[in-house]
Amino acid sequence: MTHKNFKNIDKVTYGRGSFAQLTETIEPIRKENKNYFVFVVDNYFKGRPLSTKLQNKPEDLVYFIDVDPYEPTTQQIDALRDEILSKKGLPSGVIGIGGGSIMDIAKALSLMLTNEGSSTLYQGLNLIKKPGIYHLGVPTISGTGAEVSMTAVLTGPEKKLGLKCDWTVFNQVILDPELIASVPTDWWFYTGMDTYIHCIESHGGIRNNAFSLAYGDQALSLCREIYLNDKAGQTPENDDKLMVASLMGGLSLTYSEVGVCHAISYGLSKIHGTRHCYANCIIFQHLGDIYPEGHAEFMQMIKKHKISLPQNLSKDWNEETLTKMATVSYNLPFMWNHAFGDNYKEIATMDYIKDLFRRL
Ligand code: NAD
Ligand code: ZN
């Protein structure tokens, strides 16, 4: 087995109000390239107080980007890259302020500003040829771990796959829990459960190890405080914890692997466009036999926060649709191997995977 040699984020600032330190953080970087920054900001913040506190200078380019209903695309990144280069040349860096979608846009843009051609050429592992430019992430919704991961997930004409390499990882992340206060309660739940499921799946398979368990245990205990215990709920204290849980959940799965829920989730998202965290919740409610303890706790959290998830989706799926979804999921052997061990091929057959989809 090859052990992963993961490139972590270079620098992390954490704490309430830490976003105000952006100016001083990027000041030394302004010497690079054409001496200006590109800000990509979730359109949710347009006209809201944060948009007046971005700390951009007159020479900087600020793009407010709508991430609904579509997740980032290769076409979108290519067009943005071309526009930026033709307007002002190579920027000093890219700042992403938003959720997982904006984190991925900032990471992808940083790489595509120095790598020629379409981003479709680089979807996959280590296909990027040159280091990107400085990039800094400011998450405003927590859970996916996109702030720490080495991938920038893009949907292209042929595949939904990340630009995946060491250079994808942020140079700097600023974790300011004040920024996640406005997340709607349902999304607060779905995205936080992505962290929870990362840890349950990272633990529940053959690739776990002391390193992944340590991060995962800590993230799980934070999730219990945020979503389950007496003081559970969307409070400032819990937002402080959720930002850390998301990061640690991401680190746990990086050194281990995700499992059955994520494998099924990719099939559901690819064919039906269901958002990642929401898809995971829809699926995890049916995985009691595979992850009994995690499932029981998850159902308690659903009940506590009165979350209602769609049921009986599969009644609308014919054999062809089931085959399409199952094919996407089947082609994620690392996840099945982690979840079921070395004889996973005997368990995770196309028929078995289709049956998992029939549960939804
Ligand atoms: P998101 O970025 O898609 O945003 C979800 C919604 O929340 C949007 O409507 C957005 O406008 C809104 N929002 C964001 N911050 C807000 C705030 N502070 N207040 C109010 N509303 C706010 O959400 P996400 O779940 O974090 O990210 C999903 C994306 O992340 C998908 O594109 C998925 O492919 C990607 N992803 C990437 C990785 C990775 O490792 N790179 C991992 C998992 C998922
Ligand atoms: Zn996930």
mmCIF file of C-alpha atoms and ligand atoms in Angstrom:
data_model
loop_
_atom_site.group_PDB
_atom_site.id
_atom_site.type_symbol
_atom_site.label_atom_id
_atom_site.label_comp_id
_atom_site.label_asym_id
_atom_site.label_seq_id
_atom_site.Cartn_x
_atom_site.Cartn_y
_atom_site.Cartn_z
ATOM 1 C CA MET A 1 0.000 0.000 0.000
ATOM 2 C CA THR A 2 1.265 3.449 -0.887
ATOM 3 C CA HIS A 3 0.948 5.971 1.908
ATOM 4 C CA LYS A 4 -0.447 9.345 0.986
ATOM 5 C CA ASN A 5 1.933 12.279 1.035
ATOM 6 C CA PHE A 6 -0.580 15.014 1.572
ATOM 7 C CA LYS A 7 0.228 18.680 1.082
ATOM 8 C CA ASN A 8 -1.509 20.614 3.865
ATOM 9 C CA ILE A 9 -2.617 24.275 3.792
ATOM 10 C CA ASP A 10 0.463 26.500 4.277
ATOM 11 C CA LYS A 11 -1.110 28.873 6.803
ATOM 12 C CA VAL A 12 -4.327 29.089 8.819
ATOM 13 C CA THR A 13 -5.796 32.054 10.712
ATOM 14 C CA TYR A 14 -8.683 31.174 13.035
ATOM 15 C CA GLY A 15 -11.003 33.206 15.246
ATOM 16 C CA ARG A 16 -13.946 35.592 15.425
ATOM 17 C CA GLY A 17 -13.251 38.701 13.420
ATOM 18 C CA SER A 18 -10.106 37.225 11.835
ATOM 19 C CA PHE A 19 -11.373 38.110 8.353
ATOM 20 C CA ALA A 20 -10.384 41.725 9.137
ATOM 21 C CA GLN A 21 -6.759 40.562 8.963
ATOM 22 C CA LEU A 22 -7.023 39.858 5.247
ATOM 23 C CA THR A 23 -5.408 43.190 4.301
ATOM 24 C CA GLU A 24 -2.206 42.564 6.254
ATOM 25 C CA THR A 25 -2.133 38.888 5.289
ATOM 26 C CA ILE A 26 -2.027 39.572 1.558
ATOM 27 C CA GLU A 27 0.032 42.778 1.640
ATOM 28 C CA PRO A 28 3.402 41.051 0.994
ATOM 29 C CA ILE A 29 1.896 39.055 -1.876
ATOM 30 C CA ARG A 30 0.810 42.237 -3.696
ATOM 31 C CA LYS A 31 4.433 42.530 -4.932
ATOM 32 C CA GLU A 32 3.867 39.494 -7.159
ATOM 33 C CA ASN A 33 2.917 39.561 -10.862
ATOM 34 C CA LYS A 34 0.738 42.527 -11.903
ATOM 35 C CA ASN A 35 0.163 43.740 -8.331
ATOM 36 C CA TYR A 36 -3.544 43.183 -7.974
ATOM 37 C CA PHE A 37 -5.894 40.584 -6.480
ATOM 38 C CA VAL A 38 -8.954 38.821 -7.836
ATOM 39 C CA PHE A 39 -11.796 38.318 -5.351
ATOM 40 C CA VAL A 40 -14.406 35.645 -6.071
ATOM 41 C CA VAL A 41 -17.289 36.101 -3.664
ATOM 42 C CA ASP A 42 -20.534 34.161 -3.227
ATOM 43 C CA ASN A 43 -23.331 36.219 -4.752
ATOM 44 C CA TYR A 44 -25.275 35.777 -1.502
ATOM 45 C CA PHE A 45 -23.103 38.557 -0.039
ATOM 46 C CA LYS A 46 -23.780 41.090 -2.806
ATOM 47 C CA GLY A 47 -25.409 44.100 -1.152
ATOM 48 C CA ARG A 48 -24.978 42.547 2.302
ATOM 49 C CA PRO A 49 -22.657 44.014 4.985
ATOM 50 C CA LEU A 50 -19.731 41.724 4.131
ATOM 51 C CA SER A 51 -19.530 43.213 0.634
ATOM 52 C CA THR A 52 -18.406 46.516 2.194
ATOM 53 C CA LYS A 53 -15.712 44.797 4.260
ATOM 54 C CA LEU A 54 -13.908 42.860 1.551
ATOM 55 C CA GLN A 55 -10.766 45.012 1.912
ATOM 56 C CA ASN A 56 -10.228 45.087 -1.833
ATOM 57 C CA LYS A 57 -8.122 47.903 -3.303
ATOM 58 C CA PRO A 58 -9.236 49.988 -6.318
ATOM 59 C CA GLU A 59 -6.967 48.003 -8.643
ATOM 60 C CA ASP A 60 -8.460 44.642 -7.589
ATOM 61 C CA LEU A 61 -11.109 42.763 -9.558
ATOM 62 C CA VAL A 62 -14.159 41.625 -7.567
ATOM 63 C CA TYR A 63 -16.536 39.010 -9.003
ATOM 64 C CA PHE A 64 -19.768 38.096 -7.236
ATOM 65 C CA ILE A 65 -20.627 34.593 -8.408
ATOM 66 C CA ASP A 66 -23.980 32.855 -8.171
ATOM 67 C CA VAL A 67 -23.422 29.227 -7.143
ATOM 68 C CA ASP A 68 -27.102 28.239 -7.427
ATOM 69 C CA PRO A 69 -28.343 26.028 -8.866
ATOM 70 C CA TYR A 70 -25.211 24.902 -10.698
ATOM 71 C CA GLU A 71 -21.960 23.740 -9.177
ATOM 72 C CA PRO A 72 -18.749 25.175 -10.749
ATOM 73 C CA THR A 73 -18.106 24.223 -14.368
ATOM 74 C CA THR A 74 -14.976 23.974 -16.513
ATOM 75 C CA GLN A 75 -16.497 26.431 -18.985
ATOM 76 C CA GLN A 76 -17.090 28.987 -16.233
ATOM 77 C CA ILE A 77 -13.472 28.760 -15.017
ATOM 78 C CA ASP A 78 -12.023 28.994 -18.542
ATOM 79 C CA ALA A 79 -14.123 32.068 -19.371
ATOM 80 C CA LEU A 80 -13.239 33.796 -16.106
ATOM 81 C CA ARG A 81 -9.523 33.052 -16.566
ATOM 82 C CA ASP A 82 -9.552 34.444 -20.125
ATOM 83 C CA GLU A 83 -11.377 37.574 -19.028
ATOM 84 C CA ILE A 84 -9.015 38.258 -16.110
ATOM 85 C CA LEU A 85 -5.845 37.757 -18.162
ATOM 86 C CA SER A 86 -7.078 39.934 -21.006
ATOM 87 C CA LYS A 87 -8.196 42.709 -18.656
ATOM 88 C CA LYS A 88 -5.197 43.004 -16.356
ATOM 89 C CA GLY A 89 -2.672 40.202 -16.853
ATOM 90 C CA LEU A 90 -1.530 37.746 -14.189
ATOM 91 C CA PRO A 91 -2.869 38.675 -10.713
ATOM 92 C CA SER A 92 -0.859 38.447 -7.482
ATOM 93 C CA GLY A 93 -3.420 36.037 -6.123
ATOM 94 C CA VAL A 94 -7.015 34.840 -5.885
ATOM 95 C CA ILE A 95 -9.222 35.226 -2.791
ATOM 96 C CA GLY A 96 -12.281 32.975 -2.522
ATOM 97 C CA ILE A 97 -15.039 33.982 -0.082
ATOM 98 C CA GLY A 98 -17.964 31.552 0.088
ATOM 99 C CA GLY A 99 -18.903 27.893 0.457
ATOM 100 C CA GLY A 100 -17.428 24.768 -1.111
ATOM 101 C CA SER A 101 -18.417 25.963 -4.581
ATOM 102 C CA ILE A 102 -16.477 29.225 -4.228
ATOM 103 C CA MET A 103 -13.536 27.415 -2.582
ATOM 104 C CA ASP A 104 -13.345 25.211 -5.674
ATOM 105 C CA ILE A 105 -13.648 28.174 -8.060
ATOM 106 C CA ALA A 106 -10.767 29.977 -6.295
ATOM 107 C CA LYS A 107 -8.572 26.873 -6.315
ATOM 108 C CA ALA A 108 -9.309 26.067 -9.962
ATOM 109 C CA LEU A 109 -8.796 29.668 -11.073
ATOM 110 C CA SER A 110 -5.427 29.858 -9.347
ATOM 111 C CA LEU A 111 -4.261 26.836 -11.348
ATOM 112 C CA MET A 112 -5.845 27.784 -14.663
ATOM 113 C CA LEU A 113 -4.280 31.275 -14.635
ATOM 114 C CA THR A 114 -0.902 29.633 -15.287
ATOM 115 C CA ASN A 115 -1.867 26.465 -17.181
ATOM 116 C CA GLU A 116 -2.783 26.898 -20.845
ATOM 117 C CA GLY A 117 -5.873 25.517 -22.543
ATOM 118 C CA SER A 118 -9.171 24.347 -21.143
ATOM 119 C CA SER A 119 -9.552 23.111 -17.572
ATOM 120 C CA THR A 120 -11.105 19.932 -19.033
ATOM 121 C CA LEU A 121 -7.533 18.889 -19.930
ATOM 122 C CA TYR A 122 -6.585 18.795 -16.262
ATOM 123 C CA GLN A 123 -9.527 17.003 -14.617
ATOM 124 C CA GLY A 124 -7.852 14.155 -12.765
ATOM 125 C CA LEU A 125 -4.865 13.435 -10.559
ATOM 126 C CA ASN A 126 -1.588 15.325 -11.122
ATOM 127 C CA LEU A 127 -2.373 16.487 -14.659
ATOM 128 C CA ILE A 128 -1.661 20.162 -13.891
ATOM 129 C CA LYS A 129 1.730 21.138 -15.352
ATOM 130 C CA LYS A 130 2.690 24.361 -13.539
ATOM 131 C CA PRO A 131 2.094 25.730 -10.042
ATOM 132 C CA GLY A 132 -0.841 28.115 -9.838
ATOM 133 C CA ILE A 133 -0.734 31.554 -8.240
ATOM 134 C CA TYR A 134 -1.210 32.376 -4.541
ATOM 135 C CA HIS A 135 -4.745 31.557 -3.374
ATOM 136 C CA LEU A 136 -6.520 32.181 -0.129
ATOM 137 C CA GLY A 137 -9.832 30.676 1.044
ATOM 138 C CA VAL A 138 -12.369 32.239 3.387
ATOM 139 C CA PRO A 139 -15.163 29.696 4.024
ATOM 140 C CA THR A 140 -18.632 31.088 4.769
ATOM 141 C CA ILE A 141 -20.358 27.711 5.167
ATOM 142 C CA SER A 142 -18.706 24.750 6.887
ATOM 143 C CA GLY A 143 -18.744 21.028 6.340
ATOM 144 C CA THR A 144 -17.396 19.840 3.002
ATOM 145 C CA GLY A 145 -13.745 20.228 3.989
ATOM 146 C CA ALA A 146 -13.135 21.933 0.609
ATOM 147 C CA GLU A 147 -11.047 24.487 2.523
ATOM 148 C CA VAL A 148 -8.403 21.850 3.191
ATOM 149 C CA SER A 149 -8.703 19.355 0.340
ATOM 150 C CA MET A 150 -6.363 18.939 -2.641
ATOM 151 C CA THR A 151 -9.135 18.984 -5.206
ATOM 152 C CA ALA A 152 -11.143 21.625 -7.046
ATOM 153 C CA VAL A 153 -14.262 19.810 -8.239
ATOM 154 C CA LEU A 154 -15.520 20.950 -11.653
ATOM 155 C CA THR A 155 -18.331 19.716 -13.845
ATOM 156 C CA GLY A 156 -17.247 19.465 -17.475
ATOM 157 C CA PRO A 157 -18.998 18.338 -20.633
ATOM 158 C CA GLU A 158 -17.858 14.782 -20.001
ATOM 159 C CA LYS A 159 -17.044 14.383 -16.352
ATOM 160 C CA LYS A 160 -17.495 15.794 -12.881
ATOM 161 C CA LEU A 161 -13.970 15.515 -11.571
ATOM 162 C CA GLY A 162 -11.506 17.614 -9.640
ATOM 163 C CA LEU A 163 -8.259 19.310 -10.649
ATOM 164 C CA LYS A 164 -6.289 17.325 -8.144
ATOM 165 C CA CYS A 165 -2.688 17.988 -7.174
ATOM 166 C CA ASP A 166 -0.525 19.494 -4.412
ATOM 167 C CA TRP A 167 -0.755 22.960 -6.014
ATOM 168 C CA THR A 168 -4.545 22.906 -5.637
ATOM 169 C CA VAL A 169 -4.275 23.264 -1.847
ATOM 170 C CA PHE A 170 -4.741 26.799 -0.493
ATOM 171 C CA ASN A 171 -1.685 28.827 0.534
ATOM 172 C CA GLN A 172 -3.747 30.414 3.266
ATOM 173 C CA VAL A 173 -7.125 29.893 4.875
ATOM 174 C CA ILE A 174 -8.915 32.370 7.145
ATOM 175 C CA LEU A 175 -11.484 30.690 9.389
ATOM 176 C CA ASP A 176 -13.767 33.353 10.843
ATOM 177 C CA PRO A 177 -16.813 31.767 12.527
ATOM 178 C CA GLU A 178 -18.743 35.061 12.322
ATOM 179 C CA LEU A 179 -19.076 34.466 8.587
ATOM 180 C CA ILE A 180 -21.161 31.282 8.916
ATOM 181 C CA ALA A 181 -23.811 32.800 11.228
ATOM 182 C CA SER A 182 -26.181 33.584 8.342
ATOM 183 C CA VAL A 183 -26.269 30.047 6.885
ATOM 184 C CA PRO A 184 -29.923 28.856 6.692
ATOM 185 C CA THR A 185 -30.682 26.126 9.246
ATOM 186 C CA ASP A 186 -31.317 23.373 6.711
ATOM 187 C CA TRP A 187 -27.933 23.995 5.012
ATOM 188 C CA TRP A 188 -26.253 24.311 8.408
ATOM 189 C CA PHE A 189 -27.535 20.802 9.024
ATOM 190 C CA TYR A 190 -26.721 19.226 5.635
ATOM 191 C CA THR A 191 -23.206 20.638 5.369
ATOM 192 C CA GLY A 192 -22.381 19.815 9.006
ATOM 193 C CA MET A 193 -23.599 16.270 8.395
ATOM 194 C CA ASP A 194 -21.128 16.027 5.521
ATOM 195 C CA THR A 195 -18.397 16.431 8.144
ATOM 196 C CA TYR A 196 -20.110 13.890 10.408
ATOM 197 C CA ILE A 197 -20.382 11.362 7.565
ATOM 198 C CA HIS A 198 -16.745 11.995 6.517
ATOM 199 C CA CYS A 199 -15.676 10.897 10.004
ATOM 200 C CA ILE A 200 -18.010 7.887 10.263
ATOM 201 C CA GLU A 201 -16.862 6.642 6.862
ATOM 202 C CA SER A 202 -13.207 7.433 7.476
ATOM 203 C CA HIS A 203 -13.389 5.345 10.672
ATOM 204 C CA GLY A 204 -15.495 2.539 9.233
ATOM 205 C CA GLY A 205 -13.062 0.960 6.829
ATOM 206 C CA ILE A 206 -9.690 -0.649 6.331
ATOM 207 C CA ARG A 207 -7.731 2.517 5.580
ATOM 208 C CA ASN A 208 -8.245 4.147 8.952
ATOM 209 C CA ASN A 209 -5.182 4.675 11.111
ATOM 210 C CA ALA A 210 -4.161 6.533 14.263
ATOM 211 C CA PHE A 211 -3.670 9.748 12.287
ATOM 212 C CA SER A 212 -7.107 9.748 10.614
ATOM 213 C CA LEU A 213 -8.799 8.506 13.795
ATOM 214 C CA ALA A 214 -7.358 11.306 15.913
ATOM 215 C CA TYR A 215 -8.716 14.029 13.617
ATOM 216 C CA GLY A 216 -11.970 12.140 13.067
ATOM 217 C CA ASP A 217 -12.604 11.535 16.788
ATOM 218 C CA GLN A 218 -12.125 15.188 17.547
ATOM 219 C CA ALA A 219 -14.405 16.248 14.687
ATOM 220 C CA LEU A 220 -17.062 13.727 15.793
ATOM 221 C CA SER A 221 -17.033 14.957 19.342
ATOM 222 C CA LEU A 222 -17.422 18.545 18.073
ATOM 223 C CA CYS A 223 -20.339 17.401 15.861
ATOM 224 C CA ARG A 224 -22.043 15.862 18.926
ATOM 225 C CA GLU A 225 -21.715 19.154 20.794
ATOM 226 C CA ILE A 226 -23.067 21.099 17.813
ATOM 227 C CA TYR A 227 -25.931 18.820 16.759
ATOM 228 C CA LEU A 228 -26.796 16.460 19.620
ATOM 229 C CA ASN A 229 -25.999 17.498 23.177
ATOM 230 C CA ASP A 230 -27.795 19.914 25.534
ATOM 231 C CA LYS A 231 -26.218 22.965 23.964
ATOM 232 C CA ALA A 232 -26.807 21.814 20.381
ATOM 233 C CA GLY A 233 -28.043 24.366 17.855
ATOM 234 C CA GLN A 234 -26.912 27.141 15.570
ATOM 235 C CA THR A 235 -25.184 29.348 18.152
ATOM 236 C CA PRO A 236 -21.979 31.408 17.984
ATOM 237 C CA GLU A 237 -20.218 28.903 20.306
ATOM 238 C CA ASN A 238 -21.186 26.048 18.030
ATOM 239 C CA ASP A 239 -20.176 27.959 14.898
ATOM 240 C CA ASP A 240 -16.699 28.300 16.456
ATOM 241 C CA LYS A 241 -16.615 24.506 16.724
ATOM 242 C CA LEU A 242 -18.157 23.726 13.336
ATOM 243 C CA MET A 243 -15.396 25.510 11.422
ATOM 244 C CA VAL A 244 -12.789 23.398 13.194
ATOM 245 C CA ALA A 245 -14.813 20.195 12.804
ATOM 246 C CA SER A 246 -15.053 20.742 9.045
ATOM 247 C CA LEU A 247 -11.300 21.167 8.754
ATOM 248 C CA MET A 248 -10.535 18.145 10.929
ATOM 249 C CA GLY A 249 -13.111 15.973 9.166
ATOM 250 C CA GLY A 250 -11.382 16.866 5.907
ATOM 251 C CA LEU A 251 -8.017 15.902 7.344
ATOM 252 C CA SER A 252 -9.405 12.619 8.681
ATOM 253 C CA LEU A 253 -10.740 11.495 5.325
ATOM 254 C CA THR A 254 -7.624 12.686 3.534
ATOM 255 C CA TYR A 255 -5.542 10.198 5.502
ATOM 256 C CA SER A 256 -8.176 7.491 5.215
ATOM 257 C CA GLU A 257 -11.052 7.329 2.708
ATOM 258 C CA VAL A 258 -14.785 7.922 2.498
ATOM 259 C CA GLY A 259 -17.147 4.992 2.015
ATOM 260 C CA VAL A 260 -20.551 3.742 0.880
ATOM 261 C CA CYS A 261 -22.533 6.962 1.399
ATOM 262 C CA HIS A 262 -20.110 9.038 -0.673
ATOM 263 C CA ALA A 263 -19.872 6.402 -3.414
ATOM 264 C CA ILE A 264 -23.675 6.424 -3.774
ATOM 265 C CA SER A 265 -23.756 10.211 -3.423
ATOM 266 C CA TYR A 266 -21.523 10.725 -6.476
ATOM 267 C CA GLY A 267 -23.928 8.595 -8.558
ATOM 268 C CA LEU A 268 -26.937 10.566 -7.343
ATOM 269 C CA SER A 269 -25.264 13.961 -7.874
ATOM 270 C CA LYS A 270 -23.872 13.124 -11.295
ATOM 271 C CA ILE A 271 -27.187 11.919 -12.736
ATOM 272 C CA HIS A 272 -29.658 14.154 -10.877
ATOM 273 C CA GLY A 273 -27.544 17.189 -9.915
ATOM 274 C CA THR A 274 -28.336 16.733 -6.197
ATOM 275 C CA ARG A 275 -26.028 18.924 -4.059
ATOM 276 C CA HIS A 276 -23.262 16.975 -2.321
ATOM 277 C CA CYS A 277 -24.161 17.468 1.359
ATOM 278 C CA TYR A 278 -27.907 17.126 0.787
ATOM 279 C CA ALA A 279 -27.363 13.952 -1.252
ATOM 280 C CA ASN A 280 -25.314 12.460 1.568
ATOM 281 C CA CYS A 281 -28.112 13.091 4.073
ATOM 282 C CA ILE A 282 -30.732 11.570 1.741
ATOM 283 C CA ILE A 283 -28.566 8.437 1.462
ATOM 284 C CA PHE A 284 -27.206 8.077 4.992
ATOM 285 C CA GLN A 285 -30.710 7.732 6.480
ATOM 286 C CA HIS A 286 -30.859 4.322 4.730
ATOM 287 C CA LEU A 287 -27.444 2.924 5.711
ATOM 288 C CA GLY A 288 -28.289 1.582 9.180
ATOM 289 C CA ASP A 289 -27.040 -1.916 8.379
ATOM 290 C CA ILE A 290 -23.659 -0.653 7.117
ATOM 291 C CA TYR A 291 -22.877 2.049 9.693
ATOM 292 C CA PRO A 292 -25.165 1.102 12.635
ATOM 293 C CA GLU A 293 -23.798 3.417 15.342
ATOM 294 C CA GLY A 294 -23.267 6.431 13.102
ATOM 295 C CA HIS A 295 -26.680 5.920 11.568
ATOM 296 C CA ALA A 296 -28.444 5.766 14.953
ATOM 297 C CA GLU A 297 -26.798 9.012 16.030
ATOM 298 C CA PHE A 298 -27.549 10.653 12.669
ATOM 299 C CA MET A 299 -31.255 9.774 13.028
ATOM 300 C CA GLN A 300 -31.269 11.316 16.518
ATOM 301 C CA MET A 301 -29.813 14.519 15.069
ATOM 302 C CA ILE A 302 -32.420 14.545 12.267
ATOM 303 C CA LYS A 303 -35.151 14.237 14.884
ATOM 304 C CA LYS A 304 -33.696 16.853 17.199
ATOM 305 C CA HIS A 305 -33.506 19.472 14.461
ATOM 306 C CA LYS A 306 -36.812 18.450 12.805
ATOM 307 C CA ILE A 307 -35.142 17.923 9.444
ATOM 308 C CA SER A 308 -37.321 16.367 6.799
ATOM 309 C CA LEU A 309 -35.581 14.494 3.993
ATOM 310 C CA PRO A 310 -37.210 13.313 0.768
ATOM 311 C CA GLN A 311 -38.422 9.708 0.667
ATOM 312 C CA ASN A 312 -39.241 7.235 -2.110
ATOM 313 C CA LEU A 313 -37.161 8.966 -4.760
ATOM 314 C CA SER A 314 -36.464 5.626 -6.405
ATOM 315 C CA LYS A 315 -40.069 5.125 -7.451
ATOM 316 C CA ASP A 316 -39.344 7.449 -10.377
ATOM 317 C CA TRP A 317 -36.175 5.658 -11.491
ATOM 318 C CA ASN A 318 -36.289 3.060 -14.248
ATOM 319 C CA GLU A 319 -33.658 0.399 -14.858
ATOM 320 C CA GLU A 320 -31.697 2.656 -17.220
ATOM 321 C CA THR A 321 -31.437 5.462 -14.648
ATOM 322 C CA LEU A 322 -30.460 3.002 -11.927
ATOM 323 C CA THR A 323 -27.746 1.579 -14.193
ATOM 324 C CA LYS A 324 -26.367 5.050 -14.940
ATOM 325 C CA MET A 325 -26.176 6.000 -11.268
ATOM 326 C CA ALA A 326 -24.790 2.634 -10.200
ATOM 327 C CA THR A 327 -22.083 2.818 -12.892
ATOM 328 C CA VAL A 328 -20.796 6.126 -11.479
ATOM 329 C CA SER A 329 -20.738 4.657 -7.966
ATOM 330 C CA TYR A 330 -19.253 1.303 -9.032
ATOM 331 C CA ASN A 331 -16.301 3.161 -10.576
ATOM 332 C CA LEU A 332 -15.088 4.405 -7.198
ATOM 333 C CA PRO A 333 -13.196 1.258 -6.128
ATOM 334 C CA PHE A 334 -11.154 2.993 -3.407
ATOM 335 C CA MET A 335 -14.309 3.774 -1.472
ATOM 336 C CA TRP A 336 -15.728 0.242 -1.768
ATOM 337 C CA ASN A 337 -12.372 -1.284 -0.920
ATOM 338 C CA HIS A 338 -12.082 0.893 2.183
ATOM 339 C CA ALA A 339 -15.648 0.130 3.291
ATOM 340 C CA PHE A 340 -15.755 -3.616 2.602
ATOM 341 C CA GLY A 341 -12.143 -4.811 2.607
ATOM 342 C CA ASP A 342 -10.133 -6.676 0.032
ATOM 343 C CA ASN A 343 -12.970 -8.872 -1.219
ATOM 344 C CA TYR A 344 -15.100 -5.789 -1.920
ATOM 345 C CA LYS A 345 -15.664 -6.815 -5.554
ATOM 346 C CA GLU A 346 -17.698 -9.791 -4.341
ATOM 347 C CA ILE A 347 -19.921 -7.497 -2.257
ATOM 348 C CA ALA A 348 -20.173 -4.233 -4.181
ATOM 349 C CA THR A 349 -21.514 -5.661 -7.439
ATOM 350 C CA MET A 350 -23.657 -3.599 -9.816
ATOM 351 C CA ASP A 351 -26.742 -5.428 -8.476
ATOM 352 C CA TYR A 352 -25.851 -4.632 -4.881
ATOM 353 C CA ILE A 353 -25.248 -0.976 -5.719
ATOM 354 C CA LYS A 354 -28.548 -0.732 -7.612
ATOM 355 C CA ASP A 355 -30.282 -2.153 -4.545
ATOM 356 C CA LEU A 356 -28.727 0.604 -2.438
ATOM 357 C CA PHE A 357 -30.206 3.157 -4.841
ATOM 358 C CA ARG A 358 -33.602 1.378 -4.612
ATOM 359 C CA ARG A 359 -33.560 2.129 -0.859
ATOM 360 C CA LEU A 360 -33.722 5.876 -1.515
HETATM 361 P P1 NAD B 1 -22.143 25.952 -1.639
HETATM 362 O O1 NAD B 1 -20.870 26.690 -1.784
HETATM 363 O O2 NAD B 1 -22.643 25.245 -2.845
HETATM 364 O O3 NAD B 1 -23.257 26.942 -1.077
HETATM 365 C C1 NAD B 1 -24.536 26.433 -0.693
HETATM 366 C C2 NAD B 1 -25.504 27.590 -0.518
HETATM 367 O O4 NAD B 1 -25.184 28.347 0.653
HETATM 368 C C3 NAD B 1 -25.461 28.603 -1.662
HETATM 369 O O5 NAD B 1 -26.795 28.984 -1.919
HETATM 370 C C4 NAD B 1 -24.674 29.762 -1.097
HETATM 371 O O6 NAD B 1 -25.007 30.982 -1.721
HETATM 372 C C5 NAD B 1 -25.102 29.744 0.335
HETATM 373 N N1 NAD B 1 -24.198 30.351 1.316
HETATM 374 C C6 NAD B 1 -22.850 30.241 1.437
HETATM 375 N N2 NAD B 1 -22.413 30.897 2.522
HETATM 376 C C7 NAD B 1 -23.491 31.447 3.108
HETATM 377 C C8 NAD B 1 -23.684 32.237 4.276
HETATM 378 N N3 NAD B 1 -22.671 32.568 5.100
HETATM 379 N N4 NAD B 1 -24.935 32.648 4.560
HETATM 380 C C9 NAD B 1 -25.992 32.302 3.789
HETATM 381 N N5 NAD B 1 -25.876 31.532 2.686
HETATM 382 C C10 NAD B 1 -24.632 31.115 2.348
HETATM 383 O O7 NAD B 1 -22.085 24.919 -0.429
HETATM 384 P P2 NAD B 1 -21.152 23.738 0.023
HETATM 385 O O8 NAD B 1 -22.046 22.635 0.417
HETATM 386 O O9 NAD B 1 -20.135 24.229 0.994
HETATM 387 O O10 NAD B 1 -20.343 23.324 -1.274
HETATM 388 C C11 NAD B 1 -20.836 22.418 -2.231
HETATM 389 C C12 NAD B 1 -19.839 22.399 -3.359
HETATM 390 O O11 NAD B 1 -18.605 21.947 -2.845
HETATM 391 C C13 NAD B 1 -20.180 21.491 -4.511
HETATM 392 O O12 NAD B 1 -19.877 22.192 -5.701
HETATM 393 C C14 NAD B 1 -19.261 20.305 -4.366
HETATM 394 O O13 NAD B 1 -18.897 19.721 -5.605
HETATM 395 C C15 NAD B 1 -18.081 20.938 -3.703
HETATM 396 N N6 NAD B 1 -17.294 20.037 -2.865
HETATM 397 C C16 NAD B 1 -15.957 20.168 -2.931
HETATM 398 C C17 NAD B 1 -15.152 19.367 -2.147
HETATM 399 C C18 NAD B 1 -13.664 19.517 -2.239
HETATM 400 O O14 NAD B 1 -12.974 18.822 -1.515
HETATM 401 N N7 NAD B 1 -13.158 20.379 -3.077
HETATM 402 C C19 NAD B 1 -15.706 18.454 -1.263
HETATM 403 C C20 NAD B 1 -17.095 18.358 -1.206
HETATM 404 C C21 NAD B 1 -17.894 19.156 -1.995
HETATM 405 ZN ZN ZN B 2 -18.468 14.879 1.585
#
